[in-house]
């Protein structure tokens, strides 16, 4: 599973885990700049705490799910030891959306 491979890569100390963490951070930062973050909705917990029965949903944006398999493939093929986090993130952002 992609998530397992990404987490396993992050758990090892060394340049590969640093490259993975850097790639993830860059994906979020540059993805936000490009408007490429995934939309999701959460319940307004403050409204719910005030007793609102049907608390509104708040839109948030975050890490795109299709980036996980791409990061996993990068880890699986050894790209983390050959490329910088910036190079990996740039390549993922250049790929067409799934």
PDB file of N, CA, C and O in Angstrom, residues 34-92:
ATOM      1  N   UNK A  34      -0.121  26.772  -6.646  1.00  0.00           N
ATOM      2  CA  UNK A  34      -0.676  26.449  -7.960  1.00  0.00           C
ATOM      3  C   UNK A  34      -2.179  26.159  -7.925  1.00  0.00           C
ATOM      4  O   UNK A  34      -2.782  25.896  -8.956  1.00  0.00           O
ATOM      5  N   UNK A  35      -2.768  26.162  -6.726  1.00  0.00           N
ATOM      6  CA  UNK A  35      -4.188  25.838  -6.597  1.00  0.00           C
ATOM      7  C   UNK A  35      -4.469  24.360  -6.803  1.00  0.00           C
ATOM      8  O   UNK A  35      -5.553  23.977  -7.226  1.00  0.00           O
ATOM      9  N   UNK A  36      -3.494  23.511  -6.481  1.00  0.00           N
ATOM     10  CA  UNK A  36      -3.596  22.077  -6.732  1.00  0.00           C
ATOM     11  C   UNK A  36      -3.908  21.242  -5.492  1.00  0.00           C
ATOM     12  O   UNK A  36      -3.846  20.028  -5.554  1.00  0.00           O
ATOM     13  N   UNK A  37      -4.230  21.883  -4.380  1.00  0.00           N
ATOM     14  CA  UNK A  37      -4.543  21.105  -3.187  1.00  0.00           C
ATOM     15  C   UNK A  37      -5.960  20.552  -3.276  1.00  0.00           C
ATOM     16  O   UNK A  37      -6.835  21.135  -3.909  1.00  0.00           O
ATOM     17  N   UNK A  38      -6.165  19.415  -2.644  1.00  0.00           N
ATOM     18  CA  UNK A  38      -7.466  18.744  -2.665  1.00  0.00           C
ATOM     19  C   UNK A  38      -8.410  19.409  -1.672  1.00  0.00           C
ATOM     20  O   UNK A  38      -8.036  19.719  -0.544  1.00  0.00           O
ATOM     21  N   UNK A  39      -9.643  19.606  -2.088  1.00  0.00           N
ATOM     22  CA  UNK A  39     -10.663  20.171  -1.196  1.00  0.00           C
ATOM     23  C   UNK A  39     -11.283  19.061  -0.353  1.00  0.00           C
ATOM     24  O   UNK A  39     -11.530  17.966  -0.822  1.00  0.00           O
ATOM     25  N   UNK A  40     -11.515  19.398   0.905  1.00  0.00           N
ATOM     26  CA  UNK A  40     -12.266  18.505   1.780  1.00  0.00           C
ATOM     27  C   UNK A  40     -13.030  19.371   2.761  1.00  0.00           C
ATOM     28  O   UNK A  40     -12.797  20.574   2.868  1.00  0.00           O
ATOM     29  N   UNK A  41     -13.970  18.779   3.453  1.00  0.00           N
ATOM     30  CA  UNK A  41     -14.850  19.535   4.342  1.00  0.00           C
ATOM     31  C   UNK A  41     -14.845  18.924   5.732  1.00  0.00           C
ATOM     32  O   UNK A  41     -14.820  17.710   5.882  1.00  0.00           O
ATOM     33  N   UNK A  42     -14.853  19.810   6.738  1.00  0.00           N
ATOM     34  CA  UNK A  42     -14.925  19.374   8.128  1.00  0.00           C
ATOM     35  C   UNK A  42     -16.067  20.120   8.813  1.00  0.00           C
ATOM     36  O   UNK A  42     -16.445  21.213   8.394  1.00  0.00           O
ATOM     37  N   UNK A  43     -16.604  19.519   9.854  1.00  0.00           N
ATOM     38  CA  UNK A  43     -17.670  20.151  10.627  1.00  0.00           C
ATOM     39  C   UNK A  43     -17.072  21.288  11.451  1.00  0.00           C
ATOM     40  O   UNK A  43     -15.987  21.159  12.020  1.00  0.00           O
ATOM     41  N   UNK A  44     -17.766  22.392  11.502  1.00  0.00           N
ATOM     42  CA  UNK A  44     -17.338  23.542  12.314  1.00  0.00           C
ATOM     43  C   UNK A  44     -17.538  23.173  13.784  1.00  0.00           C
ATOM     44  O   UNK A  44     -18.641  23.255  14.317  1.00  0.00           O
ATOM     45  N   UNK A  45     -16.450  22.753  14.435  1.00  0.00           N
ATOM     46  CA  UNK A  45     -16.550  22.290  15.821  1.00  0.00           C
ATOM     47  C   UNK A  45     -16.858  23.437  16.777  1.00  0.00           C
ATOM     48  O   UNK A  45     -17.467  23.212  17.830  1.00  0.00           O
ATOM     49  N   UNK A  46     -16.471  24.644  16.444  1.00  0.00           N
ATOM     50  CA  UNK A  46     -16.795  25.788  17.297  1.00  0.00           C
ATOM     51  C   UNK A  46     -18.306  26.036  17.299  1.00  0.00           C
ATOM     52  O   UNK A  46     -18.896  26.319  18.339  1.00  0.00           O
ATOM     53  N   UNK A  47     -18.925  25.924  16.120  1.00  0.00           N
ATOM     54  CA  UNK A  47     -20.379  26.093  16.040  1.00  0.00           C
ATOM     55  C   UNK A  47     -21.073  24.976  16.809  1.00  0.00           C
ATOM     56  O   UNK A  47     -22.037  25.218  17.537  1.00  0.00           O
ATOM     57  N   UNK A  48     -20.557  23.764  16.662  1.00  0.00           N
ATOM     58  CA  UNK A  48     -21.143  22.637  17.379  1.00  0.00           C
ATOM     59  C   UNK A  48     -20.997  22.828  18.879  1.00  0.00           C
ATOM     60  O   UNK A  48     -21.916  22.537  19.654  1.00  0.00           O
ATOM     61  N   UNK A  49     -19.864  23.352  19.347  1.00  0.00           N
ATOM     62  CA  UNK A  49     -19.645  23.606  20.776  1.00  0.00           C
ATOM     63  C   UNK A  49     -20.606  24.665  21.303  1.00  0.00           C
ATOM     64  O   UNK A  49     -20.977  24.644  22.480  1.00  0.00           O
ATOM     65  N   UNK A  50     -21.017  25.589  20.419  1.00  0.00           N
ATOM     66  CA  UNK A  50     -21.987  26.615  20.817  1.00  0.00           C
ATOM     67  C   UNK A  50     -23.418  26.078  20.795  1.00  0.00           C
ATOM     68  O   UNK A  50     -24.358  26.798  21.103  1.00  0.00           O
ATOM     69  N   UNK A  51     -23.583  24.812  20.428  1.00  0.00           N
ATOM     70  CA  UNK A  51     -24.904  24.194  20.455  1.00  0.00           C
ATOM     71  C   UNK A  51     -25.625  24.180  19.120  1.00  0.00           C
ATOM     72  O   UNK A  51     -26.799  23.800  19.070  1.00  0.00           O
ATOM     73  N   UNK A  52     -24.972  24.585  18.044  1.00  0.00           N
ATOM     74  CA  UNK A  52     -25.607  24.545  16.722  1.00  0.00           C
ATOM     75  C   UNK A  52     -25.797  23.083  16.339  1.00  0.00           C
ATOM     76  O   UNK A  52     -24.843  22.310  16.295  1.00  0.00           O
ATOM     77  N   UNK A  53     -27.060  22.702  16.085  1.00  0.00           N
ATOM     78  CA  UNK A  53     -27.366  21.306  15.792  1.00  0.00           C
ATOM     79  C   UNK A  53     -26.803  20.894  14.441  1.00  0.00           C
ATOM     80  O   UNK A  53     -26.108  19.890  14.322  1.00  0.00           O
ATOM     81  N   UNK A  54     -27.100  21.643  13.411  1.00  0.00           N
ATOM     82  CA  UNK A  54     -26.585  21.349  12.075  1.00  0.00           C
ATOM     83  C   UNK A  54     -25.421  22.289  11.782  1.00  0.00           C
ATOM     84  O   UNK A  54     -25.536  23.231  10.991  1.00  0.00           O
ATOM     85  N   UNK A  55     -24.305  22.021  12.436  1.00  0.00           N
ATOM     86  CA  UNK A  55     -23.134  22.880  12.281  1.00  0.00           C
ATOM     87  C   UNK A  55     -22.693  22.880  10.816  1.00  0.00           C
ATOM     88  O   UNK A  55     -22.729  21.846  10.148  1.00  0.00           O
ATOM     89  N   UNK A  56     -22.299  24.030  10.310  1.00  0.00           N
ATOM     90  CA  UNK A  56     -21.906  24.105   8.899  1.00  0.00           C
ATOM     91  C   UNK A  56     -20.590  23.371   8.642  1.00  0.00           C
ATOM     92  O   UNK A  56     -19.799  23.137   9.556  1.00  0.00           O
ATOM     93  N   UNK A  57     -20.408  23.020   7.397  1.00  0.00           N
ATOM     94  CA  UNK A  57     -19.155  22.407   6.977  1.00  0.00           C
ATOM     95  C   UNK A  57     -18.201  23.509   6.523  1.00  0.00           C
ATOM     96  O   UNK A  57     -18.613  24.451   5.842  1.00  0.00           O
ATOM     97  N   UNK A  58     -16.958  23.375   6.900  1.00  0.00           N
ATOM     98  CA  UNK A  58     -15.937  24.335   6.507  1.00  0.00           C
ATOM     99  C   UNK A  58     -15.051  23.709   5.440  1.00  0.00           C
ATOM    100  O   UNK A  58     -14.623  22.561   5.582  1.00  0.00           O
ATOM    101  N   UNK A  59     -14.782  24.440   4.387  1.00  0.00           N
ATOM    102  CA  UNK A  59     -13.914  23.931   3.330  1.00  0.00           C
ATOM    103  C   UNK A  59     -12.460  24.103   3.733  1.00  0.00           C
ATOM    104  O   UNK A  59     -12.053  25.149   4.219  1.00  0.00           O
ATOM    105  N   UNK A  60     -11.694  23.074   3.524  1.00  0.00           N
ATOM    106  CA  UNK A  60     -10.255  23.099   3.757  1.00  0.00           C
ATOM    107  C   UNK A  60      -9.578  22.533   2.511  1.00  0.00           C
ATOM    108  O   UNK A  60     -10.204  21.914   1.673  1.00  0.00           O
ATOM    109  N   UNK A  61      -8.302  22.737   2.421  1.00  0.00           N
ATOM    110  CA  UNK A  61      -7.528  22.179   1.315  1.00  0.00           C
ATOM    111  C   UNK A  61      -6.300  21.500   1.895  1.00  0.00           C
ATOM    112  O   UNK A  61      -5.737  21.953   2.888  1.00  0.00           O
ATOM    113  N   UNK A  62      -5.913  20.394   1.265  1.00  0.00           N
ATOM    114  CA  UNK A  62      -4.779  19.647   1.785  1.00  0.00           C
ATOM    115  C   UNK A  62      -4.109  18.793   0.742  1.00  0.00           C
ATOM    116  O   UNK A  62      -4.373  18.892  -0.460  1.00  0.00           O
ATOM    117  N   UNK A  63      -3.256  17.939   1.211  1.00  0.00           N
ATOM    118  CA  UNK A  63      -2.444  17.032   0.403  1.00  0.00           C
ATOM    119  C   UNK A  63      -3.341  16.189  -0.506  1.00  0.00           C
ATOM    120  O   UNK A  63      -4.298  15.579  -0.039  1.00  0.00           O
ATOM    121  N   UNK A  64      -3.034  16.164  -1.780  1.00  0.00           N
ATOM    122  CA  UNK A  64      -3.832  15.371  -2.731  1.00  0.00           C
ATOM    123  C   UNK A  64      -3.554  13.882  -2.549  1.00  0.00           C
ATOM    124  O   UNK A  64      -2.401  13.463  -2.479  1.00  0.00           O
ATOM    125  N   UNK A  65      -4.599  13.094  -2.509  1.00  0.00           N
ATOM    126  CA  UNK A  65      -4.448  11.649  -2.306  1.00  0.00           C
ATOM    127  C   UNK A  65      -3.669  10.976  -3.428  1.00  0.00           C
ATOM    128  O   UNK A  65      -2.965  10.001  -3.194  1.00  0.00           O
ATOM    129  N   UNK A  66      -3.783  11.487  -4.661  1.00  0.00           N
ATOM    130  CA  UNK A  66      -3.066  10.824  -5.758  1.00  0.00           C
ATOM    131  C   UNK A  66      -1.555  11.045  -5.696  1.00  0.00           C
ATOM    132  O   UNK A  66      -0.800  10.382  -6.401  1.00  0.00           O
ATOM    133  N   UNK A  67      -1.111  11.945  -4.833  1.00  0.00           N
ATOM    134  CA  UNK A  67       0.335  12.136  -4.672  1.00  0.00           C
ATOM    135  C   UNK A  67       0.972  10.992  -3.886  1.00  0.00           C
ATOM    136  O   UNK A  67       2.157  10.709  -4.047  1.00  0.00           O
ATOM    137  N   UNK A  68       0.218  10.325  -3.033  1.00  0.00           N
ATOM    138  CA  UNK A  68       0.783   9.229  -2.233  1.00  0.00           C
ATOM    139  C   UNK A  68       1.344   8.093  -3.088  1.00  0.00           C
ATOM    140  O   UNK A  68       2.483   7.678  -2.864  1.00  0.00           O
ATOM    141  N   UNK A  69       0.597   7.559  -4.071  1.00  0.00           N
ATOM    142  CA  UNK A  69       1.178   6.496  -4.897  1.00  0.00           C
ATOM    143  C   UNK A  69       2.404   6.965  -5.683  1.00  0.00           C
ATOM    144  O   UNK A  69       3.335   6.194  -5.910  1.00  0.00           O
ATOM    145  N   UNK A  70       2.416   8.218  -6.061  1.00  0.00           N
ATOM    146  CA  UNK A  70       3.572   8.753  -6.794  1.00  0.00           C
ATOM    147  C   UNK A  70       4.787   8.839  -5.875  1.00  0.00           C
ATOM    148  O   UNK A  70       5.905   8.522  -6.284  1.00  0.00           O
ATOM    149  N   UNK A  71       4.576   9.273  -4.637  1.00  0.00           N
ATOM    150  CA  UNK A  71       5.672   9.294  -3.670  1.00  0.00           C
ATOM    151  C   UNK A  71       6.145   7.873  -3.354  1.00  0.00           C
ATOM    152  O   UNK A  71       7.348   7.628  -3.221  1.00  0.00           O
ATOM    153  N   UNK A  72       5.204   6.941  -3.244  1.00  0.00           N
ATOM    154  CA  UNK A  72       5.555   5.544  -2.978  1.00  0.00           C
ATOM    155  C   UNK A  72       6.396   4.983  -4.121  1.00  0.00           C
ATOM    156  O   UNK A  72       7.381   4.273  -3.894  1.00  0.00           O
ATOM    157  N   UNK A  73       6.011   5.309  -5.333  1.00  0.00           N
ATOM    158  CA  UNK A  73       6.787   4.833  -6.499  1.00  0.00           C
ATOM    159  C   UNK A  73       8.187   5.422  -6.472  1.00  0.00           C
ATOM    160  O   UNK A  73       9.169   4.734  -6.773  1.00  0.00           O
ATOM    161  N   UNK A  74       8.298   6.698  -6.115  1.00  0.00           N
ATOM    162  CA  UNK A  74       9.615   7.333  -6.011  1.00  0.00           C
ATOM    163  C   UNK A  74      10.473   6.611  -4.965  1.00  0.00           C
ATOM    164  O   UNK A  74      11.658   6.360  -5.199  1.00  0.00           O
ATOM    165  N   UNK A  75       9.874   6.263  -3.840  1.00  0.00           N
ATOM    166  CA  UNK A  75      10.610   5.543  -2.798  1.00  0.00           C
ATOM    167  C   UNK A  75      10.986   4.146  -3.273  1.00  0.00           C
ATOM    168  O   UNK A  75      12.115   3.683  -3.055  1.00  0.00           O
ATOM    169  N   UNK A  76      10.060   3.481  -3.936  1.00  0.00           N
ATOM    170  CA  UNK A  76      10.268   2.106  -4.391  1.00  0.00           C
ATOM    171  C   UNK A  76      11.341   2.012  -5.467  1.00  0.00           C
ATOM    172  O   UNK A  76      12.068   1.027  -5.542  1.00  0.00           O
ATOM    173  N   UNK A  77      11.454   3.023  -6.302  1.00  0.00           N
ATOM    174  CA  UNK A  77      12.425   2.992  -7.403  1.00  0.00           C
ATOM    175  C   UNK A  77      13.780   3.587  -7.016  1.00  0.00           C
ATOM    176  O   UNK A  77      14.676   3.666  -7.854  1.00  0.00           O
ATOM    177  N   UNK A  78      13.921   4.031  -5.777  1.00  0.00           N
ATOM    178  CA  UNK A  78      15.187   4.578  -5.319  1.00  0.00           C
ATOM    179  C   UNK A  78      15.395   6.046  -5.644  1.00  0.00           C
ATOM    180  O   UNK A  78      16.496   6.575  -5.495  1.00  0.00           O
ATOM    181  N   UNK A  79      14.336   6.723  -6.076  1.00  0.00           N
ATOM    182  CA  UNK A  79      14.460   8.139  -6.433  1.00  0.00           C
ATOM    183  C   UNK A  79      14.850   8.989  -5.230  1.00  0.00           C
ATOM    184  O   UNK A  79      15.514  10.016  -5.397  1.00  0.00           O
ATOM    185  N   UNK A  80      14.491   8.559  -4.038  1.00  0.00           N
ATOM    186  CA  UNK A  80      14.805   9.339  -2.841  1.00  0.00           C
ATOM    187  C   UNK A  80      16.308   9.436  -2.604  1.00  0.00           C
ATOM    188  O   UNK A  80      16.778  10.390  -1.992  1.00  0.00           O
ATOM    189  N   UNK A  81      17.062   8.475  -3.105  1.00  0.00           N
ATOM    190  CA  UNK A  81      18.512   8.529  -2.928  1.00  0.00           C
ATOM    191  C   UNK A  81      19.213   9.183  -4.121  1.00  0.00           C
ATOM    192  O   UNK A  81      20.378   9.533  -4.028  1.00  0.00           O
ATOM    193  N   UNK A  82      18.497   9.354  -5.228  1.00  0.00           N
ATOM    194  CA  UNK A  82      19.095   9.947  -6.433  1.00  0.00           C
ATOM    195  C   UNK A  82      18.673  11.384  -6.694  1.00  0.00           C
ATOM    196  O   UNK A  82      19.333  12.098  -7.437  1.00  0.00           O
ATOM    197  N   UNK A  83      17.546  11.796  -6.103  1.00  0.00           N
ATOM    198  CA  UNK A  83      16.982  13.105  -6.394  1.00  0.00           C
ATOM    199  C   UNK A  83      16.745  13.872  -5.098  1.00  0.00           C
ATOM    200  O   UNK A  83      16.599  13.270  -4.034  1.00  0.00           O
ATOM    201  N   UNK A  84      16.657  15.181  -5.208  1.00  0.00           N
ATOM    202  CA  UNK A  84      16.316  16.002  -4.045  1.00  0.00           C
ATOM    203  C   UNK A  84      14.797  15.999  -3.860  1.00  0.00           C
ATOM    204  O   UNK A  84      14.042  15.650  -4.785  1.00  0.00           O
ATOM    205  N   UNK A  85      14.358  16.425  -2.689  1.00  0.00           N
ATOM    206  CA  UNK A  85      12.916  16.556  -2.449  1.00  0.00           C
ATOM    207  C   UNK A  85      12.279  17.517  -3.423  1.00  0.00           C
ATOM    208  O   UNK A  85      11.162  17.298  -3.890  1.00  0.00           O
ATOM    209  N   UNK A  86      12.988  18.582  -3.769  1.00  0.00           N
ATOM    210  CA  UNK A  86      12.480  19.562  -4.734  1.00  0.00           C
ATOM    211  C   UNK A  86      12.281  18.919  -6.095  1.00  0.00           C
ATOM    212  O   UNK A  86      11.252  19.120  -6.743  1.00  0.00           O
ATOM    213  N   UNK A  87      13.250  18.137  -6.554  1.00  0.00           N
ATOM    214  CA  UNK A  87      13.128  17.482  -7.858  1.00  0.00           C
ATOM    215  C   UNK A  87      11.959  16.507  -7.886  1.00  0.00           C
ATOM    216  O   UNK A  87      11.220  16.442  -8.868  1.00  0.00           O
ATOM    217  N   UNK A  88      11.779  15.774  -6.805  1.00  0.00           N
ATOM    218  CA  UNK A  88      10.674  14.806  -6.732  1.00  0.00           C
ATOM    219  C   UNK A  88       9.336  15.533  -6.732  1.00  0.00           C
ATOM    220  O   UNK A  88       8.424  15.179  -7.479  1.00  0.00           O
ATOM    221  N   UNK A  89       9.219  16.580  -5.915  1.00  0.00           N
ATOM    222  CA  UNK A  89       7.964  17.344  -5.860  1.00  0.00           C
ATOM    223  C   UNK A  89       7.670  17.991  -7.209  1.00  0.00           C
ATOM    224  O   UNK A  89       6.522  17.954  -7.678  1.00  0.00           O
ATOM    225  N   UNK A  90       8.685  18.565  -7.839  1.00  0.00           N
ATOM    226  CA  UNK A  90       8.474  19.192  -9.145  1.00  0.00           C
ATOM    227  C   UNK A  90       7.980  18.179 -10.168  1.00  0.00           C
ATOM    228  O   UNK A  90       7.073  18.462 -10.949  1.00  0.00           O
ATOM    229  N   UNK A  91       8.546  16.990 -10.153  1.00  0.00           N
ATOM    230  CA  UNK A  91       8.129  15.954 -11.105  1.00  0.00           C
ATOM    231  C   UNK A  91       6.681  15.519 -10.840  1.00  0.00           C
ATOM    232  O   UNK A  91       5.900  15.342 -11.767  1.00  0.00           O
ATOM    233  N   UNK A  92       6.323  15.368  -9.582  1.00  0.00           N
ATOM    234  CA  UNK A  92       4.947  14.984  -9.236  1.00  0.00           C
ATOM    235  C   UNK A  92       3.967  16.083  -9.660  1.00  0.00           C
ATOM    236  O   UNK A  92       2.908  15.785 -10.202  1.00  0.00           O
TER     237      UNK A  92
END
